[in-house]
Coordinates of C-alpha atoms in Angstrom, one line a residue:
X599 CA -28.5 -4.4 15.2
X600 CA -27.6 -3.4 18.6
X601 CA -24.4 -2.1 17.8
X602 CA -25.7 0.4 16.3
X603 CA -28.1 1.5 18.4
X604 CA -25.2 2.3 20.6
X605 CA -23.3 4.6 18.4
X606 CA -26.8 6.5 17.2
X607 CA -27.6 6.8 21.7
X608 CA -23.8 8.1 22.0
X609 CA -24.2 10.3 19.1
X610 CA -27.4 11.6 20.6
X611 CA -26.0 12.0 24.2
X612 CA -23.0 14.2 22.9
X613 CA -24.7 17.1 20.9
X614 CA -27.6 16.9 23.9
X615 CA -25.3 18.6 25.4
X616 CA -23.4 22.2 24.6
X617 CA -20.1 20.3 25.7
X618 CA -20.6 18.3 22.4
X619 CA -20.8 21.3 20.2
X620 CA -18.3 23.4 22.4
X621 CA -15.4 20.7 21.7
X622 CA -16.3 20.9 17.6
X623 CA -16.1 24.4 17.9
X624 CA -13.4 25.0 19.9
X625 CA -10.9 22.9 17.1
X626 CA -12.3 24.5 14.2
X627 CA -12.5 28.2 15.8
X628 CA -8.5 27.2 16.8
X629 CA -7.3 25.3 13.6
X630 CA -8.5 28.7 11.6
X631 CA -7.4 30.7 13.8
X632 CA -3.7 29.5 13.3
X633 CA -3.8 29.0 10.0
X634 CA -5.5 32.0 8.7
X635 CA -5.3 34.8 11.2
X636 CA -3.2 34.5 13.9
X637 CA 0.5 35.0 12.8
X638 CA 2.4 32.1 13.5
X639 CA 4.6 29.3 11.8
X640 CA 1.2 27.8 11.4
X641 CA 0.0 30.4 8.7
X642 CA -0.9 29.3 5.4
X643 CA -1.0 32.7 4.1
X644 CA 2.8 33.2 5.7
X645 CA 3.8 29.9 4.4
X646 CA 3.7 30.9 0.9
X647 CA 3.3 27.7 -0.4
X648 CA 0.1 26.5 -2.2
X649 CA -0.4 23.1 0.1
X650 CA -2.1 22.2 4.0
X651 CA 1.5 21.2 5.1
X652 CA 1.0 23.7 8.0
X653 CA -2.5 22.3 8.6
X654 CA -1.6 18.6 9.1
X655 CA 1.3 20.0 11.6
X656 CA -0.9 21.7 13.8
X657 CA -4.1 19.0 13.9
X658 CA -2.3 16.2 16.1
X659 CA -1.5 19.1 19.1
X660 CA -5.0 19.7 18.9
X661 CA -6.4 16.3 18.5
X662 CA -4.3 15.9 21.9
X663 CA -7.6 18.4 23.5
X664 CA -10.0 17.6 21.5
X665 CA -10.3 13.4 21.5
X666 CA -10.0 13.2 25.3
X667 CA -12.2 15.9 25.6
X668 CA -14.5 13.9 23.1
X669 CA -13.7 10.3 24.8
X670 CA -13.8 11.7 28.5
X671 CA -17.4 10.9 29.4
X672 CA -18.2 7.5 27.7
X673 CA -17.0 4.7 30.2
X674 CA -16.5 7.3 32.9
X675 CA -20.0 8.9 32.8
X676 CA -21.9 5.7 32.9
X677 CA -20.0 3.7 35.5
X678 CA -20.5 7.0 37.4
X679 CA -24.2 7.0 36.9
X680 CA -24.4 3.3 37.2
X681 CA -25.5 2.7 33.9
X682 CA -22.9 1.0 32.5
X683 CA -24.2 -2.6 34.7
X684 CA -27.3 -1.7 32.6
X685 CA -25.5 -1.7 28.9
X686 CA -23.6 -4.9 30.6
X687 CA -26.7 -7.2 31.0
X688 CA -27.9 -6.0 27.4
X689 CA -27.7 -8.7 24.4
X690 CA -24.4 -7.1 23.4
X691 CA -20.9 -8.8 23.2
X692 CA -18.3 -6.8 25.2
X693 CA -17.0 -6.5 21.9
X694 CA -20.1 -4.8 20.3
X695 CA -20.1 -2.3 23.6
X696 CA -16.3 -0.9 22.5
X697 CA -16.5 -0.8 19.3
X698 CA -20.5 0.8 19.4
X699 CA -18.1 4.2 21.4
X700 CA -15.3 3.7 18.9
X701 CA -17.4 3.7 16.1
X702 CA -19.5 6.7 17.4
X703 CA -15.9 8.8 18.6
X704 CA -14.7 8.4 14.7
X705 CA -17.8 9.7 13.3
X706 CA -17.6 12.7 15.6
X707 CA -13.5 12.8 14.7
X708 CA -15.1 12.9 11.1
X709 CA -17.7 15.5 11.4
X710 CA -14.7 17.7 12.9
X711 CA -12.4 17.2 10.7
X712 CA -15.1 17.3 7.6
X713 CA -15.4 21.2 7.4
X714 CA -11.4 21.7 7.8
X715 CA -11.6 20.6 3.6
X716 CA -12.6 23.9 2.7
X717 CA -9.7 25.1 3.9
X718 CA -8.4 23.4 0.7
X719 CA -10.6 24.6 -1.2
X720 CA -9.8 28.1 -0.2
X721 CA -5.9 27.5 -0.7
X722 CA -7.1 26.4 -3.9
X723 CA -8.9 29.9 -4.7
X724 CA -5.8 32.3 -3.2
X725 CA -3.2 30.6 -5.2
X726 CA -1.3 33.0 -7.2
X727 CA 1.1 30.5 -9.3
X728 CA -0.3 27.7 -11.4
X729 CA 1.0 25.0 -9.6
X730 CA -2.0 22.4 -9.1
X731 CA -2.6 21.6 -5.4
X732 CA -1.5 17.9 -4.7
X733 CA -4.7 16.2 -4.0
X734 CA -3.2 13.2 -4.1
X735 CA -0.9 14.1 -1.2
X736 CA -3.2 15.9 0.8
X737 CA -5.9 12.9 1.0
X738 CA -2.9 10.9 2.1
X739 CA -2.4 12.7 5.1
X740 CA -6.0 12.9 6.0
X741 CA -6.1 9.6 6.0
X742 CA -3.2 9.5 8.4
X743 CA -4.7 12.4 10.3
X744 CA -7.3 10.4 11.0
X745 CA -6.0 7.1 12.1
X746 CA -3.5 9.7 14.5
X747 CA -7.4 10.5 15.8
X748 CA -8.5 7.0 15.6
X749 CA -5.5 5.8 17.3
X750 CA -6.1 9.1 20.5
X751 CA -9.5 7.7 20.4
X752 CA -8.8 4.0 21.8
X753 CA -6.6 5.5 24.3
X754 CA -8.9 7.8 25.2
X755 CA -11.6 5.1 26.0
X756 CA -9.0 2.9 27.5
X757 CA -8.8 6.0 29.7
X758 CA -12.3 7.1 30.4
X759 CA -12.6 2.8 31.8
X760 CA -10.1 3.3 33.8
X761 CA -11.1 6.3 35.7
X762 CA -14.6 7.2 37.5
X763 CA -14.5 10.9 37.0
X764 CA -14.4 12.9 33.3
X765 CA -11.6 15.2 34.4
X766 CA -9.3 12.2 35.7
X767 CA -10.4 10.3 32.3
X768 CA -9.1 13.9 29.8
X769 CA -6.5 13.7 31.8
X770 CA -4.8 10.2 31.4
X771 CA -6.0 10.2 27.5
X772 CA -3.9 13.6 27.3
X773 CA -1.5 12.2 29.3
X774 CA -1.2 8.8 26.8
X775 CA -1.6 10.4 23.7
X776 CA 0.7 13.1 24.0
X777 CA 3.4 9.8 25.3
X778 CA 2.2 7.9 21.8
X779 CA 2.8 10.7 19.6
X780 CA 5.7 12.6 20.8
X781 CA 7.4 11.2 23.6
X782 CA 9.1 8.3 22.0
X783 CA 9.8 10.7 18.8
X784 CA 12.0 13.2 21.6
X785 CA 13.3 9.7 23.2
X786 CA 14.5 8.2 19.7
X787 CA 15.9 11.6 19.5
X788 CA 18.1 11.2 22.1
X789 CA 19.8 7.8 20.2
X790 CA 23.0 7.6 19.0
X791 CA 22.4 4.3 18.2
X792 CA 20.2 3.8 14.3
X793 CA 18.8 0.4 15.5
X794 CA 17.6 2.1 19.1
X795 CA 16.9 5.4 17.2
X796 CA 14.3 3.3 14.6
X797 CA 13.1 1.5 16.9
X798 CA 11.3 4.0 19.0
X799 CA 10.6 6.0 16.7
X800 CA 8.8 3.0 15.2
X801 CA 6.7 2.4 18.6
X802 CA 5.6 6.1 18.6
X803 CA 2.9 7.9 16.2
X804 CA 4.5 10.7 14.9
X805 CA 7.2 9.0 12.3
X806 CA 4.3 6.4 11.3
X807 CA 2.6 9.9 10.8
X808 CA 5.2 11.6 9.1
X809 CA 5.2 9.4 6.5
X810 CA 1.5 10.0 5.8
X811 CA 2.0 13.4 5.8
X812 CA 4.7 13.9 3.4
X813 CA 2.5 11.6 0.8
X814 CA 3.5 8.2 1.1
X815 CA 1.5 5.1 1.6
X816 CA 3.7 2.5 2.9
X817 CA 2.1 -1.0 3.9
X818 CA 3.7 -0.9 7.7
X819 CA 2.6 2.3 8.3
X820 CA -0.8 0.9 7.9
X821 CA -0.3 -2.4 9.7
X822 CA 1.0 -0.4 12.4
X823 CA -2.2 2.1 13.2
X824 CA -4.5 -1.2 12.6
X825 CA -2.3 -2.7 15.3
X826 CA -1.9 -0.5 17.8
X827 CA -5.8 0.5 17.4
X828 CA -6.7 -3.7 17.9
X829 CA -4.2 -3.7 20.9
X830 CA -5.6 -0.6 22.4
X831 CA -9.2 -1.9 22.2
X832 CA -8.4 -5.3 22.9
X833 CA -7.2 -3.8 26.6
X834 CA -10.0 -1.9 26.8
X835 CA -12.8 -4.9 26.1
X836 CA -10.1 -6.7 28.9
X837 CA -11.2 -4.0 31.5
X838 CA -14.9 -3.6 30.7
X839 CA -14.2 -7.9 31.1
X840 CA -13.2 -7.1 34.5
X841 CA -15.5 -4.9 35.6
X842 CA -18.1 -6.7 34.2
X843 CA -17.4 -10.0 36.7
X844 CA -16.4 -7.6 39.1

């Protein structure tokens, strides 16, 4: 299948440069430092609770830098090097090209998240009381985190399509992800009117992620993330179509 060939190619390109390893290393090093070593509000040992809540609060903020870095070269590099035209002449649909890059980056995201499961086992070992760890809500929170990551990936790919330089793609993705994750919530917090408050909160990612982080899987949150990713990928497809017919 052509799409999977593209996924493999993306994966290979990512790990063929030091940037790939540095990006993943940056995420794991920072999250480990914040959660275990630095004396911050995120420190799990200071929290006194045997749960990974601090990790789930911290991770989206790290994602704001990690994911734009993962996505910044996905299209802008191809446009700059002229390989995008080559890709567009192959027997690949526009959706296949978009999804190929999207899936490849999601796999990278999973690669970044997998080692963090170790934190959970570490907590289980270090725990002093007999209260069992809540694996169920941790799984839900991981699901939420993955959805946040996936939404950032969609925005990162779109940013990479809009700009020619990697730096601009990185900064644009950072801005879009920040707005989508946090700014809507900040606007909602300024609203006096209940209806407006609910509306702005439901537009942004933060509130949907919050309920998953608290261990609640609600249909509206699942629909939100699926819908949001679809819309952003669809806009990317339109952009790609414009480039193709230009």
